[in-house]
XYZ file of C-alpha atoms in Angstrom:
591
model
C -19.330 32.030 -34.317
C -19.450 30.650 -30.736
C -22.463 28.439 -31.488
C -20.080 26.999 -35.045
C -17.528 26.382 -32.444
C -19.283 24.444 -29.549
C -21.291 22.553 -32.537
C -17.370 21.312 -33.433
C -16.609 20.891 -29.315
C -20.070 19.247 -29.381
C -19.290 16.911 -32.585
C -15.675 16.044 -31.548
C -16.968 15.085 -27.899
C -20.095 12.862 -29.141
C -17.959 10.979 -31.734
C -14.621 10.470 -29.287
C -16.993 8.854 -26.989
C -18.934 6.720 -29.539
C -15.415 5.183 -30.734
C -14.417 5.245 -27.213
C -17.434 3.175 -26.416
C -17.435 0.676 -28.996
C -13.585 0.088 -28.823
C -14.162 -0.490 -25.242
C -16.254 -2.694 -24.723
C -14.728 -4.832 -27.690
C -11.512 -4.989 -26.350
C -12.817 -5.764 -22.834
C -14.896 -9.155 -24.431
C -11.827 -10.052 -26.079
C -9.893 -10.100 -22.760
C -7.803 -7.227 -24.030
C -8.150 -4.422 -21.229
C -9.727 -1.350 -21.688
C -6.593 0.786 -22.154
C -6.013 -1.166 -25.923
C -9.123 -0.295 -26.761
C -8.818 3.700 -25.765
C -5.615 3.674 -28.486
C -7.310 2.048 -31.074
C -10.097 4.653 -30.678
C -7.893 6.961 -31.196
C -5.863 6.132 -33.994
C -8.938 5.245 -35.956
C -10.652 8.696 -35.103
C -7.149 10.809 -35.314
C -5.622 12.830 -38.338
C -4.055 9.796 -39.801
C -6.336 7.682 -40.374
C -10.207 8.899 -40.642
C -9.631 12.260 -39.511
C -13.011 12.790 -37.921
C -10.926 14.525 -34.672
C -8.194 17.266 -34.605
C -6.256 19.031 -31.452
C -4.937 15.504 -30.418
C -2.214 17.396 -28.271
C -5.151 20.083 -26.635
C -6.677 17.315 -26.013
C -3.857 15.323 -24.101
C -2.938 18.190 -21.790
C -6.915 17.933 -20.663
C -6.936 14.333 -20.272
C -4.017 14.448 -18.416
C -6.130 15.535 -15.514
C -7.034 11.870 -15.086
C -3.022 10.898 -14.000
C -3.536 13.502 -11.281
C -6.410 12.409 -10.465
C -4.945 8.640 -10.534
C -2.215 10.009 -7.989
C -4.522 12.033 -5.438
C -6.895 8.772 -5.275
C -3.583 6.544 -4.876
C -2.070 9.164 -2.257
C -5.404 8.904 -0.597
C -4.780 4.882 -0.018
C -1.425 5.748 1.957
C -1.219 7.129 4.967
C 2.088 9.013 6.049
C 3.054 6.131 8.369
C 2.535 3.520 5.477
C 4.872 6.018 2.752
C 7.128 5.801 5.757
C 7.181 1.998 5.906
C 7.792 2.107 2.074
C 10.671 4.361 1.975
C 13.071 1.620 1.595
C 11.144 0.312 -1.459
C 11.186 3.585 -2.843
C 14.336 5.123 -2.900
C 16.027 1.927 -2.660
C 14.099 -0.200 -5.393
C 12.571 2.668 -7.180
C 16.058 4.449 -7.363
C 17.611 1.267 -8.767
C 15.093 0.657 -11.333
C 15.059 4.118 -12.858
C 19.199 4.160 -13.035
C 19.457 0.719 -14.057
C 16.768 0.744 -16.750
C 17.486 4.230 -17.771
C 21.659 3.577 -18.308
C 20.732 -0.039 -19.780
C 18.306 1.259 -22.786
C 20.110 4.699 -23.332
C 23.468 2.105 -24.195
C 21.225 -0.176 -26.258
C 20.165 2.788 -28.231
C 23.290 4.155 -28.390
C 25.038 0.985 -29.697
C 22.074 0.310 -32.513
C 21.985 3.913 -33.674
C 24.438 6.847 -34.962
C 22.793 9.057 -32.655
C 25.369 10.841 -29.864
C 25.568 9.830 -26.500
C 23.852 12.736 -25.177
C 20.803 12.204 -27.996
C 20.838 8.327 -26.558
C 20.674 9.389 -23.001
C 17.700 11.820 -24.117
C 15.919 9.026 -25.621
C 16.594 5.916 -23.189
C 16.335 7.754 -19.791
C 12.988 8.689 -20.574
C 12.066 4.789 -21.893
C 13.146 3.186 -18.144
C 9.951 5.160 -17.070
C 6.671 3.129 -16.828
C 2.978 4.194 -17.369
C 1.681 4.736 -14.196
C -1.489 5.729 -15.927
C -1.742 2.201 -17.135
C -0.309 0.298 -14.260
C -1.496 1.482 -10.963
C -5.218 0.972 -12.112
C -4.628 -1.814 -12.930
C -3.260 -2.903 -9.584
C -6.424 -1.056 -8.443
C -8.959 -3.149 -10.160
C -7.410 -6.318 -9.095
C -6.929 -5.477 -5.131
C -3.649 -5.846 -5.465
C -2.277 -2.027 -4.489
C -1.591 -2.882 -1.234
C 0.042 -6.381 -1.804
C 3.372 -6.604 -1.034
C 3.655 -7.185 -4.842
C 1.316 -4.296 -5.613
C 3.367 -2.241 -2.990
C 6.746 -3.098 -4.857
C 5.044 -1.832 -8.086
C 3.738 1.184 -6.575
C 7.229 1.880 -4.929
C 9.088 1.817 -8.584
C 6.298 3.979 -9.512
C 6.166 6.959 -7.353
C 10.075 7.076 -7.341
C 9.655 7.441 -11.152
C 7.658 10.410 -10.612
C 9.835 12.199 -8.069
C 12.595 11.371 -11.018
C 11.087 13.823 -13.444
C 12.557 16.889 -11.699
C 16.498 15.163 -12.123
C 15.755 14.001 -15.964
C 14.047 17.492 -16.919
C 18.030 18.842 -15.388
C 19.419 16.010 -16.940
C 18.449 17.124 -20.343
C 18.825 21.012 -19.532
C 22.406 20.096 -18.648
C 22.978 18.628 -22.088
C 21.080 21.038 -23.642
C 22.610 22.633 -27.094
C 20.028 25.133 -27.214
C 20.986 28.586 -25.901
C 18.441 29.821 -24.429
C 18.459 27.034 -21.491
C 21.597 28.390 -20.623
C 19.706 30.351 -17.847
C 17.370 27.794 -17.156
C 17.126 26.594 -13.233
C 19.575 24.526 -12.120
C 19.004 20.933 -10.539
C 19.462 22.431 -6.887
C 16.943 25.226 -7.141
C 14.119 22.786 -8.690
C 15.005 20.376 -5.886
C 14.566 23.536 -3.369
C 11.207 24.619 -5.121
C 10.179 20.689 -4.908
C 10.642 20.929 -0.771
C 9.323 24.009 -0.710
C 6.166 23.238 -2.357
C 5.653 20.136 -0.847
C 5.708 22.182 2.712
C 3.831 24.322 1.765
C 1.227 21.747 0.399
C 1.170 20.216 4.072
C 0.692 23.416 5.971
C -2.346 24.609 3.346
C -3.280 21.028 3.751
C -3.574 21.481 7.776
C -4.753 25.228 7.974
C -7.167 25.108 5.126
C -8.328 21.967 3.885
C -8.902 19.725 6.808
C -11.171 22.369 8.389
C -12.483 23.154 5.202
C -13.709 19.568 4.776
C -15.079 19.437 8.461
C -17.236 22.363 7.712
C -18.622 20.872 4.633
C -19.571 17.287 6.328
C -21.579 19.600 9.271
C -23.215 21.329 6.338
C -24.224 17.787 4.736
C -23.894 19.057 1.141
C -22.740 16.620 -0.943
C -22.208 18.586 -4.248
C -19.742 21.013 -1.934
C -17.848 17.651 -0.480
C -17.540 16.914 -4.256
C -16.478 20.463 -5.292
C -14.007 20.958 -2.248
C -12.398 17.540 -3.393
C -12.026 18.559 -6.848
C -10.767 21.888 -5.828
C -8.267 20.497 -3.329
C -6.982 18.186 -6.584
C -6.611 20.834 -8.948
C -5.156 23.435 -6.190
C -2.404 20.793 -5.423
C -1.285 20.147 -9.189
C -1.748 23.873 -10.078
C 0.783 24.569 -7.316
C 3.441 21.850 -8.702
C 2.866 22.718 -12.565
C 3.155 26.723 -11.649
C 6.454 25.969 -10.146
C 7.372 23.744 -13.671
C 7.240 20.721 -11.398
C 5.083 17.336 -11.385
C 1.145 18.073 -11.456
C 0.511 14.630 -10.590
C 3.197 14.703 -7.717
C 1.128 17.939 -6.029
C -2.226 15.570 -6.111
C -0.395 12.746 -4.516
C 1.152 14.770 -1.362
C -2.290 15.877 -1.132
C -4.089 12.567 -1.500
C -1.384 11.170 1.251
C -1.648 14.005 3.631
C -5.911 13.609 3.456
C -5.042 9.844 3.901
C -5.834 9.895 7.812
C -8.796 11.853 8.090
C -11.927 9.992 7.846
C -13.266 12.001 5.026
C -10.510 9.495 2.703
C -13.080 7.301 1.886
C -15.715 9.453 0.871
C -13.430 11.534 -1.210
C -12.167 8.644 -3.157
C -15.586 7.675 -4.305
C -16.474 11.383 -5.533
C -12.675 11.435 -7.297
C -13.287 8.222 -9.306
C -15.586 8.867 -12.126
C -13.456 11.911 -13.222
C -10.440 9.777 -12.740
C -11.596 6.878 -14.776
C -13.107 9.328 -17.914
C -10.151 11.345 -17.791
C -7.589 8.819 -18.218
C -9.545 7.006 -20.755
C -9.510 10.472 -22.606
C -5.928 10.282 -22.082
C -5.107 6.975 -23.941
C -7.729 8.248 -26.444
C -5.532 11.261 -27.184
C -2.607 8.936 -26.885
C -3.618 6.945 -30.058
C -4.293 9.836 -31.546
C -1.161 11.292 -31.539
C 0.262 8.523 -32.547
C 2.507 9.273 -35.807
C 1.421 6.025 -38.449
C 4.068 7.740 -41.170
C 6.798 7.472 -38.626
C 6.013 3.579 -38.361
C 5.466 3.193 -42.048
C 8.441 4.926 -42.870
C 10.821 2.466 -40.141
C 8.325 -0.245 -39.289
C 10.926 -2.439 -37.876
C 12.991 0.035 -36.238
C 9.711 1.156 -34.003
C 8.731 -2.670 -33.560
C 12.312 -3.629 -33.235
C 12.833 -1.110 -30.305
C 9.685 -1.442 -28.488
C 10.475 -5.593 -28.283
C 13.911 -4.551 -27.236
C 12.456 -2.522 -24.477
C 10.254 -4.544 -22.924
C 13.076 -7.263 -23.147
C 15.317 -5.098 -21.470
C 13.317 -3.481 -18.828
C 11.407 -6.762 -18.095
C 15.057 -8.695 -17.186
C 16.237 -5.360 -15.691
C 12.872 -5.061 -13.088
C 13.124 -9.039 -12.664
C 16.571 -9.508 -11.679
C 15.861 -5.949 -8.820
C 12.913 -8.125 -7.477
C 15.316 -11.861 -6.809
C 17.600 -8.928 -5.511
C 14.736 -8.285 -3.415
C 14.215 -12.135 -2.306
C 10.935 -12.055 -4.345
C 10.204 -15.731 -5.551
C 11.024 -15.738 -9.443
C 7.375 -16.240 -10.346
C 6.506 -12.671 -8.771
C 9.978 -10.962 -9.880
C 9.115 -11.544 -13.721
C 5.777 -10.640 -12.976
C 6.412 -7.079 -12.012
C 9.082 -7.053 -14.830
C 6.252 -7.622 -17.340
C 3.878 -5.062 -15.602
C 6.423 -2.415 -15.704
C 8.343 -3.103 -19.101
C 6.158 -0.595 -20.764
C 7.202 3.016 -21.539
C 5.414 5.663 -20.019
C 3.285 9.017 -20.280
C 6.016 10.976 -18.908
C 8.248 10.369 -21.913
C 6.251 12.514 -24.156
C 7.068 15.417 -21.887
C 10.929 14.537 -21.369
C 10.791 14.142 -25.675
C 9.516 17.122 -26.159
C 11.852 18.794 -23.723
C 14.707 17.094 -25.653
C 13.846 18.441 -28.937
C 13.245 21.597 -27.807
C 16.864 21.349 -26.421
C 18.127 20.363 -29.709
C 18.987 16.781 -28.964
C 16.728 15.055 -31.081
C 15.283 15.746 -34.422
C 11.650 16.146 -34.917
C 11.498 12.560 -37.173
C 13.630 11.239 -33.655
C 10.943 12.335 -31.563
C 8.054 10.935 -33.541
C 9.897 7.590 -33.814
C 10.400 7.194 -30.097
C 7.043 8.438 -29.384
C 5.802 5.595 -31.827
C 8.005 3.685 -29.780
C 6.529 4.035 -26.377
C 3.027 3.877 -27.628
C 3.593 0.519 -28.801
C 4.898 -0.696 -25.250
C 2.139 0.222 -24.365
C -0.334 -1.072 -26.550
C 1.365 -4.843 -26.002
C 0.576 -4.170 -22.007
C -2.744 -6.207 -22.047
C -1.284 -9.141 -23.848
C 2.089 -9.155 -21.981
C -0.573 -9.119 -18.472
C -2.448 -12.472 -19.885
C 0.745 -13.950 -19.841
C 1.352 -12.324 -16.300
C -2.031 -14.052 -14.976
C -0.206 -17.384 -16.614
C 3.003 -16.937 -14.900
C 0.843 -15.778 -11.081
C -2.176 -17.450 -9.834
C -5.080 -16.389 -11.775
C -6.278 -13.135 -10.812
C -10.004 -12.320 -10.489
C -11.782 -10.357 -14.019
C -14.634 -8.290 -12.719
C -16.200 -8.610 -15.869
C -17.057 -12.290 -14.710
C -18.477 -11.634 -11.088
C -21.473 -9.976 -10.656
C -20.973 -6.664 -8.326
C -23.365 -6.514 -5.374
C -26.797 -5.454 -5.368
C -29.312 -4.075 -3.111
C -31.135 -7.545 -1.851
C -32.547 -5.539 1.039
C -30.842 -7.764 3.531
C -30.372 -6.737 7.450
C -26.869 -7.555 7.209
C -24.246 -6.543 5.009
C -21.270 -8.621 5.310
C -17.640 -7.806 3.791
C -15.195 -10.550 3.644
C -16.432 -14.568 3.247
C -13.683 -16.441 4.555
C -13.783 -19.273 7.456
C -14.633 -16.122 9.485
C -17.233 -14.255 7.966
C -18.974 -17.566 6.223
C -19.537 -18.821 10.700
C -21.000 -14.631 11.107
C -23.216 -15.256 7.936
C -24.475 -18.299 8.781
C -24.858 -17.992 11.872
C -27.165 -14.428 11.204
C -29.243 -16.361 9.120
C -29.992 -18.988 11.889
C -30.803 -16.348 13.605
C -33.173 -15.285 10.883
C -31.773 -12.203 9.914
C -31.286 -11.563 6.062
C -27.858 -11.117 4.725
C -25.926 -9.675 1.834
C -22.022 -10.505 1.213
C -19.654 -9.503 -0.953
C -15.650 -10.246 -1.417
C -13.410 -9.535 -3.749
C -11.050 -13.061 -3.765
C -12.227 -15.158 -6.319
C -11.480 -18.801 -5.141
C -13.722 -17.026 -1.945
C -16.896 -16.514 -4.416
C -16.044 -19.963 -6.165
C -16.187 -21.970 -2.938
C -19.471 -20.179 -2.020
C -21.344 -20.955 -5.327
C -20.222 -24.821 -5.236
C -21.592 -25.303 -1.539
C -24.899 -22.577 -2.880
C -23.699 -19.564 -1.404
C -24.303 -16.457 -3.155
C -21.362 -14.173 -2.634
C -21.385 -10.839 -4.876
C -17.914 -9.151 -6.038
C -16.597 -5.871 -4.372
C -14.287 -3.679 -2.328
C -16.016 -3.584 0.802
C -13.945 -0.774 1.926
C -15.442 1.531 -0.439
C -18.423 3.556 0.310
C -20.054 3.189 -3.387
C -19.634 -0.194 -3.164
C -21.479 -0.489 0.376
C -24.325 1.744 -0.687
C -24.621 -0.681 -3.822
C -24.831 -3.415 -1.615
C -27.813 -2.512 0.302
C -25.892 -0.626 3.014
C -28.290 2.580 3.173
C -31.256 0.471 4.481
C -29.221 -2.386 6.377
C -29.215 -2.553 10.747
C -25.706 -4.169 9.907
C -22.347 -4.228 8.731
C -19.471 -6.476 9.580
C -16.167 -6.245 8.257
C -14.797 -9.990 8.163
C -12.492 -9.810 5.606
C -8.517 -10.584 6.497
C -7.307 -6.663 5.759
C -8.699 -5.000 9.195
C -10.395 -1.617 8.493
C -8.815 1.351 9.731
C -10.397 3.842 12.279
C -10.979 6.382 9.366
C -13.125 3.859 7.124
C -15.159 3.094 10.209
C -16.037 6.789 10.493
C -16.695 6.852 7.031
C -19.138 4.327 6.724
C -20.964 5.505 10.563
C -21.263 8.753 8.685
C -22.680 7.410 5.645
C -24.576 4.931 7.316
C -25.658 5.845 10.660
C -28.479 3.689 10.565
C -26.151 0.828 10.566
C -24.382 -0.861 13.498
C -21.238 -1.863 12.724
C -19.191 -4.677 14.163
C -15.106 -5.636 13.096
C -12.798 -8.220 12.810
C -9.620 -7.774 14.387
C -6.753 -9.726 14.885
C -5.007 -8.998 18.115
C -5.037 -6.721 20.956
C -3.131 -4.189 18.827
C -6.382 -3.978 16.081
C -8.386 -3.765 19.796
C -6.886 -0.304 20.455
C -6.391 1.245 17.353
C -10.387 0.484 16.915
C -11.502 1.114 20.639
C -12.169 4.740 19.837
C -14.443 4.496 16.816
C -17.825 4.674 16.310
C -18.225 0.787 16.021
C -21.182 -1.342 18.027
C -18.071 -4.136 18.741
C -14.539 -5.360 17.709
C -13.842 -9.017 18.374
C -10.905 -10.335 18.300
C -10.613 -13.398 15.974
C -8.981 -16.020 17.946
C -10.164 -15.362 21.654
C -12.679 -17.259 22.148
C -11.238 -20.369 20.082
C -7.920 -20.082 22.428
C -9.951 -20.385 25.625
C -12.147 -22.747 24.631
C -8.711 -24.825 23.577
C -7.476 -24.094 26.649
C -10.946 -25.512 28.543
C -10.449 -28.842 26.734
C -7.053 -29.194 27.526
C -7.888 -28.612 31.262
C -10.493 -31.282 31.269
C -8.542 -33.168 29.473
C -5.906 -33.877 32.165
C -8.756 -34.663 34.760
C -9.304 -31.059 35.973
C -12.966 -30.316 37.996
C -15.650 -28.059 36.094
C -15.194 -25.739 38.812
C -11.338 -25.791 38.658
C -11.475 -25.339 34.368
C -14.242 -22.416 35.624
C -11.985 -20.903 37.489
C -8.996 -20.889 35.643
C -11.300 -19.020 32.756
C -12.310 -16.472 35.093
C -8.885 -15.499 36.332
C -7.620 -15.421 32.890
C -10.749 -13.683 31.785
C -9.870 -10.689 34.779
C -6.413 -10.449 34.215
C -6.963 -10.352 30.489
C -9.574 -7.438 30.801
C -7.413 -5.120 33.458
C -4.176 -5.699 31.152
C -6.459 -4.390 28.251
C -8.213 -1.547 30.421
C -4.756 -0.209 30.599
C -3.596 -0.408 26.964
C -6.392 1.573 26.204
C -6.220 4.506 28.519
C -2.482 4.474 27.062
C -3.574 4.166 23.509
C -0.518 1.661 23.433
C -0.338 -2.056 23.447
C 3.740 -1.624 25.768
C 1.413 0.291 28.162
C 0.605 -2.566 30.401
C 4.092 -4.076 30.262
C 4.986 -4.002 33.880
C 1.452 -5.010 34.844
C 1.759 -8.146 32.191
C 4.900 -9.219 33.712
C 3.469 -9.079 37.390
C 0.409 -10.634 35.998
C 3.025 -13.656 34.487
C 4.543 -13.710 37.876
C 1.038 -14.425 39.607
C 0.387 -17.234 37.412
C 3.114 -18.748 37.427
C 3.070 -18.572 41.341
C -0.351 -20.184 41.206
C 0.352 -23.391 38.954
C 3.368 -23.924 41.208
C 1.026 -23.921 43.957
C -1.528 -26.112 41.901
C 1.248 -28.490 41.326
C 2.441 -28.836 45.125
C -1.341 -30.077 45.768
């Protein structure tokens, strides 16, 4: 009997995967996405249709593994200090956008239906929710996460996850059924939430960090792997056992890992299961999707899902020229949000089981949401329209192992003087960027620039990093010190030499593992500066000299930031330093 049923496991597995497959990579030529082509599957392959797969719903709560995957990777992308810098954006625009849209569709729904004002609230609260499954990779895949855009986005995103805990009391409150009459209220979930969370940062410090350092001395990969998955699933199992957000556990934990220098690593191993999973997702999406619910109202579910994204898109729009965004970027992130999202299905199902909606209700709205969804893709071609053409991997070749010396990340004015000058110097190179009027430049003046987040360990080891003597990091986002530990540990063969900006990138690099940091403009600036002096009729040996004092003042001031870790620590010896130069071009000026 156990053999019959893993032969049906085995059969249902082989054939999602085939449609999967061949919807996928048809949608993806047509320019559609990937994420149209994982409903599709699953309509075709689901009960109503060819009926070749069953458990759509078993199958769901196991894909559903891929959102909290999706938020541990995304957590793992912001440190504390950068949630901190958003939390403005988060509980300011995120709060807006889930009351606004939320209030705005649950009248709309109310005035076009019969239903009660409680059942409209249970239905449109749940529609001013967005897929984050659906969004943030795709913010992902176009570098674009950590945009000020992308950050906006993300913002609205996470505060729409944090807003499950008030909507689940929201509908308990209005509940007609009476057994949630002893449900918890809205201030113990809200207790549980900050409990959990502490306790997720205390584990986090007391068992995971050291658990991870013990596994890198080891050098076992498959137990880096299984500590990351564990650490996932521990988080979420944590949240959900508490009847909280899964996804939200993975995300403190992603964020609190976000420092270490272990983030890197532990992204790469994360993102195959993430990707599968919330493929299998939409998969289970489209086949859940009820067809005799749209046949039987065809233009009530179209009707409401154009509404919707009408709605939501002008809602999110007019929140961003709130925000002083320039109108091009506020309808943008009006189209990339006016989806419904995954979380509905859960608030829907809460609802009926409240008694607010009727079963038919549910599958309508469900229908409803799925359909948002599935116009996604076509609403983000007209996004690229409205924006500046954004980059399709699909039509850049990703790097390859050339067997260069060099690996360079980042081809702008910088890194193309670096690369060029390397191969004067007759060493081999390899570089790779991921802005696409970069590559374009590169191929019209016969440059050969490959496609790629160089701040991602897979994609340096794809690149050639393994065997390379170097890599540079040229590109305008500075690394931070935990990627640079990353990639010395992955690549300790390598010496590795940055790009920073200032004196501030100086000192928050000066302790890693790198061969140099240079800062961009320094050299430029004093060679300006040389001109300038000869110029006006100043002696070699005067121009000389004014280098070298600049040059000694320059390096004690910086000798002194660093032993403070602090770029204010040399303030008093900056202004006597100001003082002594001064005093000297007065005396210059008196000869």
């Amino acid at each position: 009997m156990e053999g019959h049923d893993t032969g049906f496991v085995l059969q249902d597995g082989a054939l999602m995967l085939a449609f999967a497959l061949v919807a996928v990579i048809a949608f993806r030529r047509a320019g559609l996405g990937a994420t149209l082509g994982y409903l599709v599957a699953g309509v075709l392959i689901g009960p109503q249709v060819l009926g070749l797969v069953g458990n759509a719903e078993q199958m769901a709560e196991i894909a559903e593994l891929g959102i909290v995957m999706l938020l541990f990777v995304v957590g793992l992308e912001l440190s504390p200090e950068r949630l901190w810098r958003l939390r403005k954006a988060i509980f300011g625009l995120g709060t807006a956008q889930v009351a606004i849209c939320g209030i705005a569709v649950s009248l709309m729904v109310a005035v076009l239906t019969n239903y009660s004002l409680a059942a409209a609230f249970a239905i449109g609260l749940p529609l001013g929710l967005s897929s984050t499954a659906q969004v943030l990779p795709m913010l992902q895949s176009a570098g674009r996460l950590r945009t000020p855009f992308g950050e906006k986005a993300f913002a609205i995103l996470l505060f729409q996850d944090l807003s499950i805990i008030p909507l689940i009391t929201i509908v308990t409150a209005m509940s007609r059924n009476p057994a949630d009459a002893d449900a918890p209220s809205g201030l113990v979930l809200v207790g549980l939430s900050l409990a959990a969370i502490a306790g997720l940062i205390v584990a986090n410090r007391l068992v995971v960090k050291p658990l991870f350092r013990l596994i890198s001395r080891l050098g076992e990969r498959e137990l880096f792997v299984m500590a990351a998955l564990f650490t996932v699933f521990a988080s979420a199992a944590v949240m959900e056992l508490l009847g909280l957000s899964a996804a939200l556990g993975a995300f403190i934990a992603g964020v609190m890992l976000a420092d270490t220098r272990y983030r890197h690593e532990l992204e790469a191993d994360i993102e195959p299961f993430r990707s599968i999973l919330l493929g299998m997702f939409f998969l289970a999406v489209g086949m859940m999707l009820d067809l005799s619910a749209i046949a039987s109202q065809p233009w009530t579910v179209i009707g409401f899902a154009a509404l919707l994204i009408v709605v939501k898109t002008a809602v999110i729009a007019g929140l961003g020229l709130a925000m002083k965004m320039a109108w091009r970027s506020a309808l943008a992130l009006g189209l990339l949000l006016s989806q419904g999202g995954e979380f509905a299905f859960v608030l829907y199902s809460q609802a009926e089981g409240a008694l607010l909606l009727a079963e038919q209700s549910v599958s309508v709205f469900s229908a409803v949401v799925t359909l948002s969804m599935a116009t996604t893709p076509f609403l983000m071609m007209l996004n690229r329209r409205i924006r500046t053409p954004q980059l399709d991997e699909e039509k850049r070749e990703g790097p390859r192992n050339d067997g260069a010396s060099a690996v360079i990340v980042g081809f702008g004015r910088f890194g193309q003087t670096v690369a060029q000058t390397l191969m004067a110097g007759g060493v081999s190179v390899t570089m790779i960027d991921r802005k696409v009027d970069q590559i374009d430049t590169a191929e019209e003046f016969g440059s050969t620039v490959y496609f790629g987040d160089g701040t991602r360990i897979d994609m340096l080891r794809q690149a050639g990093a393994g065997e390379a003597q170097l890599i540079l990091f040229c590109h305008d986002e500075m690394p931070d010190a935990a990627l640079i530990e990353s990639v010395n540990e992955a690549f300790p063969q390598a010496q590795i030499y940055i790009r920073a900006f200032d004196r501030r990138g100086l000192i928050e690099l000066a302790d890693t593992p790198s061969a140099g940091v240079v800062r961009e403009v320094f050299a430029g600036a004093i060679r300006m500066a040389r001109l300038a002096l000869a110029g006006i009729g100043e002696s070699e040996e005067s121009v000389e000299r004014a280098e070298a004092t600049y040059r000694r003042i320059d390096k004690e001031r910086l000798q002194l930031q660093l032993d403070g870790g602090d770029i204010y620590a040399a303030r008093e010896l900056s202004r006597k330093q100001q003082r002594e130069l001064r005093k000297f071009g007065e005396s210059r000026n008196l000869e």
